Tab-separated table of C-alpha atoms and ligand atoms in Angstrom:
chain	number	residue	atom	x	y	z
J	1	MET	CA	69.281	93.633	66.949
J	2	THR	CA	71.137	96.425	65.119
J	3	LYS	CA	70.438	99.764	66.670
J	4	ILE	CA	70.030	103.080	64.876
J	5	ARG	CA	72.952	105.371	65.732
J	6	ILE	CA	72.057	108.975	66.592
J	7	ALA	CA	74.299	112.010	67.086
J	8	THR	CA	73.044	115.251	68.629
J	9	THR	CA	74.605	118.659	69.098
J	10	SER	CA	73.734	122.133	70.313
J	11	LEU	CA	75.302	124.905	68.218
J	12	ALA	CA	74.045	128.456	68.843
J	13	GLY	CA	71.183	127.217	70.983
J	14	CYS	CA	70.213	127.132	74.652
J	15	PHE	CA	70.051	123.331	75.150
J	16	GLY	CA	66.290	123.740	75.563
J	17	CYS	CA	65.695	121.390	72.631
J	18	HIS	CA	67.903	118.750	74.272
J	19	THR	CA	66.042	119.266	77.547
J	20	SER	CA	62.754	118.745	75.754
J	21	PHE	CA	64.174	115.546	74.206
J	22	LEU	CA	64.893	114.280	77.733
J	23	ASP	CA	61.361	115.251	78.780
J	24	MET	CA	60.141	112.100	77.053
J	25	ASP	CA	60.982	110.587	80.481
J	26	GLU	CA	60.347	106.824	80.699
J	27	ARG	CA	59.713	106.636	76.948
J	28	LEU	CA	63.471	107.191	76.618
J	29	VAL	CA	64.022	103.704	78.063
J	30	GLU	CA	61.939	102.176	75.285
J	31	LEU	CA	63.674	104.342	72.674
J	32	LEU	CA	67.080	103.132	73.895
J	33	GLU	CA	66.087	99.595	72.903
J	34	HIS	CA	66.210	100.829	69.307
J	35	VAL	CA	68.851	103.563	69.278
J	36	GLU	CA	72.345	104.255	70.549
J	37	PHE	CA	74.102	107.596	70.817
J	38	ASP	CA	77.211	108.836	69.062
J	39	ARG	CA	78.402	112.401	69.705
J	40	SER	CA	75.978	114.153	72.038
J	41	PRO	CA	75.915	116.474	75.067
J	42	LEU	CA	74.065	113.553	76.665
J	43	ASN	CA	77.235	111.426	76.766
J	44	ASP	CA	79.913	114.110	76.204
J	45	ILE	CA	81.417	112.367	73.135
J	46	LYS	CA	83.230	115.174	71.299
J	47	HIS	CA	83.348	113.996	67.665
J	48	CYS	CA	80.699	112.655	65.345
J	49	GLY	CA	81.346	109.252	63.774
J	50	PRO	CA	79.289	107.520	61.083
J	51	CYS	CA	75.620	107.776	62.106
J	52	ASP	CA	72.127	107.133	60.843
J	53	ILE	CA	70.560	110.328	62.197
J	54	GLY	CA	71.997	113.689	63.260
J	55	LEU	CA	69.827	115.992	65.371
J	56	VAL	CA	71.103	119.574	65.262
J	57	GLU	CA	69.870	122.181	67.736
J	58	GLY	CA	70.860	125.824	67.261
J	59	GLY	CA	71.997	127.998	64.398
J	60	LEU	CA	75.479	129.126	63.440
J	61	CYS	CA	77.064	132.041	65.302
J	62	ASN	CA	80.768	131.161	65.103
J	63	ALA	CA	83.372	129.237	63.121
J	64	ASP	CA	83.284	126.266	65.500
J	65	ASN	CA	79.525	125.878	64.900
J	66	VAL	CA	80.215	125.665	61.156
J	67	HIS	CA	82.951	123.056	61.695
J	68	VAL	CA	80.717	120.873	63.896
J	69	LEU	CA	77.800	121.166	61.475
J	70	ARG	CA	79.955	120.120	58.520
J	71	GLU	CA	81.223	117.134	60.536
J	72	PHE	CA	77.596	116.128	61.202
J	73	ARG	CA	76.651	116.465	57.540
J	74	ALA	CA	79.652	114.394	56.469
J	75	ASN	CA	78.852	111.589	58.927
J	76	CYS	CA	75.053	111.489	59.318
J	77	ARG	CA	72.939	109.789	56.672
J	78	VAL	CA	69.924	111.878	57.709
J	79	LEU	CA	70.242	115.372	59.162
J	80	VAL	CA	67.374	116.954	61.105
J	81	ALA	CA	67.212	120.684	61.979
J	82	VAL	CA	65.721	120.708	65.474
J	83	GLY	CA	63.964	123.805	66.793
J	84	ALA	CA	63.563	127.416	65.740
J	85	CYS	CA	67.236	128.370	66.172
J	86	ALA	CA	68.448	125.673	63.751
J	87	ILE	CA	65.612	126.367	61.316
J	88	ASN	CA	65.638	130.169	61.139
J	89	GLY	CA	68.311	131.383	63.584
J	90	GLY	CA	65.788	131.857	66.397
J	91	ILE	CA	66.613	134.014	69.397
J	92	PRO	CA	70.410	134.193	68.730
J	93	ALA	CA	69.603	135.725	65.323
J	94	MET	CA	68.081	138.746	67.071
J	95	ARG	CA	71.624	140.117	67.067
J	96	ASN	CA	71.437	140.280	63.269
J	97	HIS	CA	69.596	143.590	63.640
J	98	PHE	CA	72.859	145.124	64.866
J	99	GLY	CA	76.466	145.080	63.730
J	100	LEU	CA	78.799	142.589	65.399
J	101	GLY	CA	80.915	145.427	66.805
J	102	ALA	CA	77.866	147.060	68.406
J	103	CYS	CA	76.862	143.729	69.997
J	104	LEU	CA	80.342	143.222	71.450
J	105	GLU	CA	80.475	146.779	72.767
J	106	GLU	CA	77.077	146.457	74.409
J	107	SER	CA	77.965	143.083	75.941
J	108	TYR	CA	81.490	143.735	77.140
J	109	LEU	CA	82.091	147.487	77.280
J	110	ASN	CA	78.990	149.615	77.734
J	111	GLY	CA	76.214	147.308	78.917
J	112	ILE	CA	74.491	147.608	82.290
J	113	GLY	CA	76.479	145.866	85.013
J	114	VAL	CA	79.695	145.482	83.008
J	115	GLU	CA	82.775	145.505	85.242
J	116	ASP	CA	86.360	145.549	84.006
J	117	PRO	CA	85.246	146.333	80.427
J	118	GLN	CA	87.228	144.480	77.755
J	119	ILE	CA	86.261	142.482	74.692
J	120	PRO	CA	87.522	138.871	75.043
J	121	ASP	CA	90.191	138.095	72.440
J	122	ASP	CA	91.722	134.788	73.583
J	123	ALA	CA	93.111	132.937	70.566
J	124	GLU	CA	91.169	129.805	71.568
J	125	LEU	CA	87.793	131.540	71.310
J	126	PRO	CA	86.008	130.610	68.075
J	127	LEU	CA	85.731	133.429	65.572
J	128	LEU	CA	82.283	135.027	65.619
J	129	LEU	CA	80.362	135.213	62.334
J	130	ASP	CA	79.039	138.612	61.306
J	131	LYS	CA	75.480	137.227	61.391
J	132	VAL	CA	73.751	134.198	62.900
J	133	HIS	CA	72.683	131.750	60.187
J	134	PRO	CA	70.170	128.892	60.060
J	135	ILE	CA	71.882	125.596	59.309
J	136	HIS	CA	70.285	125.064	55.886
J	137	GLU	CA	72.327	128.023	54.597
J	138	VAL	CA	75.522	125.979	55.033
J	139	VAL	CA	74.605	122.296	54.609
J	140	ARG	CA	71.765	120.254	53.115
J	141	VAL	CA	69.067	119.517	55.701
J	142	ASP	CA	66.824	116.487	55.233
J	143	TYR	CA	64.038	117.202	57.734
J	144	TYR	CA	62.841	119.960	60.030
J	145	LEU	CA	61.378	119.603	63.521
J	146	PRO	CA	59.935	123.039	64.424
J	147	GLY	CA	59.127	124.467	67.850
J	148	CYS	CA	60.897	126.355	70.610
J	149	PRO	CA	61.475	123.779	71.770
J	150	PRO	CA	59.872	120.914	69.831
J	151	SER	CA	57.827	118.740	72.179
J	152	PRO	CA	59.049	115.301	73.291
J	153	GLU	CA	56.153	113.901	71.236
J	154	GLY	CA	57.601	115.693	68.195
J	155	PHE	CA	60.961	114.000	68.690
J	156	LEU	CA	59.273	110.629	69.155
J	157	SER	CA	57.166	111.130	66.036
J	158	VAL	CA	60.139	111.989	63.799
J	159	LEU	CA	62.392	109.272	65.231
J	160	GLY	CA	59.556	106.729	65.109
J	161	ASP	CA	58.986	107.424	61.407
J	162	LEU	CA	62.706	107.196	60.630
J	163	LEU	CA	63.080	103.983	62.654
J	164	GLU	CA	60.213	102.479	60.628
J	165	GLY	CA	61.816	103.642	57.388
J	166	ARG	CA	59.054	106.197	56.689
J	167	GLU	CA	59.314	109.834	55.649
J	168	PRO	CA	58.840	111.893	58.834
J	169	MET	CA	55.385	113.456	58.776
J	170	LEU	CA	54.517	115.456	61.902
J	171	PRO	CA	50.831	115.245	62.842
J	172	LYS	CA	49.200	118.686	62.650
J	173	LYS	CA	48.732	118.870	66.435
J	174	LEU	CA	52.504	118.582	66.908
J	175	LEU	CA	53.321	121.180	64.286
J	176	HIS	CA	53.950	124.502	65.985
J	177	TYR	CA	56.356	127.381	65.509
J	178	ASP	CA	56.495	129.004	68.942
P	201	SF4	S1	64.656	126.507	69.526
P	201	SF4	FE1	64.157	127.367	71.541
P	201	SF4	S2	64.619	125.719	72.991
P	201	SF4	FE2	65.667	125.193	71.055
P	201	SF4	S3	67.742	126.051	71.240
P	201	SF4	FE3	66.478	127.627	70.258
P	201	SF4	S4	65.736	128.934	71.960
P	201	SF4	FE4	66.478	127.003	72.858
């Protein structure tokens, strides 16, 4: 039986959406009869190859996020924005109320508990974007799975529809925007 290939990533997110995905517990065993994983924090594969479905948690806060997202869009037939941070920027986008310089100063120079104040500038650190962006502002998104995080049942509903070749249609009881 050919399995559906899924890639997942967490950009500017907290991994809470991935944790909720794993909260499907024993239902994951049944799901694995139908799917296999490409790039994902679940298996630590670092690059996305050709896939059927890409699940993207988190918005875009730095240049590396943009690079990973573009790699997902180029390789995934269907791209799903998972959770509030991917859909509208979520909690990381709260920094958009302030300038990037003010955020860095508060975090690394003047904030409570800061010791040895200095703003990190290692060349390997990805360049921060001025604002945090939802992923649809950079690539085309096919479907949205709202929630903070979406419930395991939400993941199963969307993946079940896609596995059956249907348009994902979340039942009203699974549709929430917390
Ligand atoms: S939507 Fe909620 S759970 Fe998911 S990455 Fe954002 S803050 Fe974390």
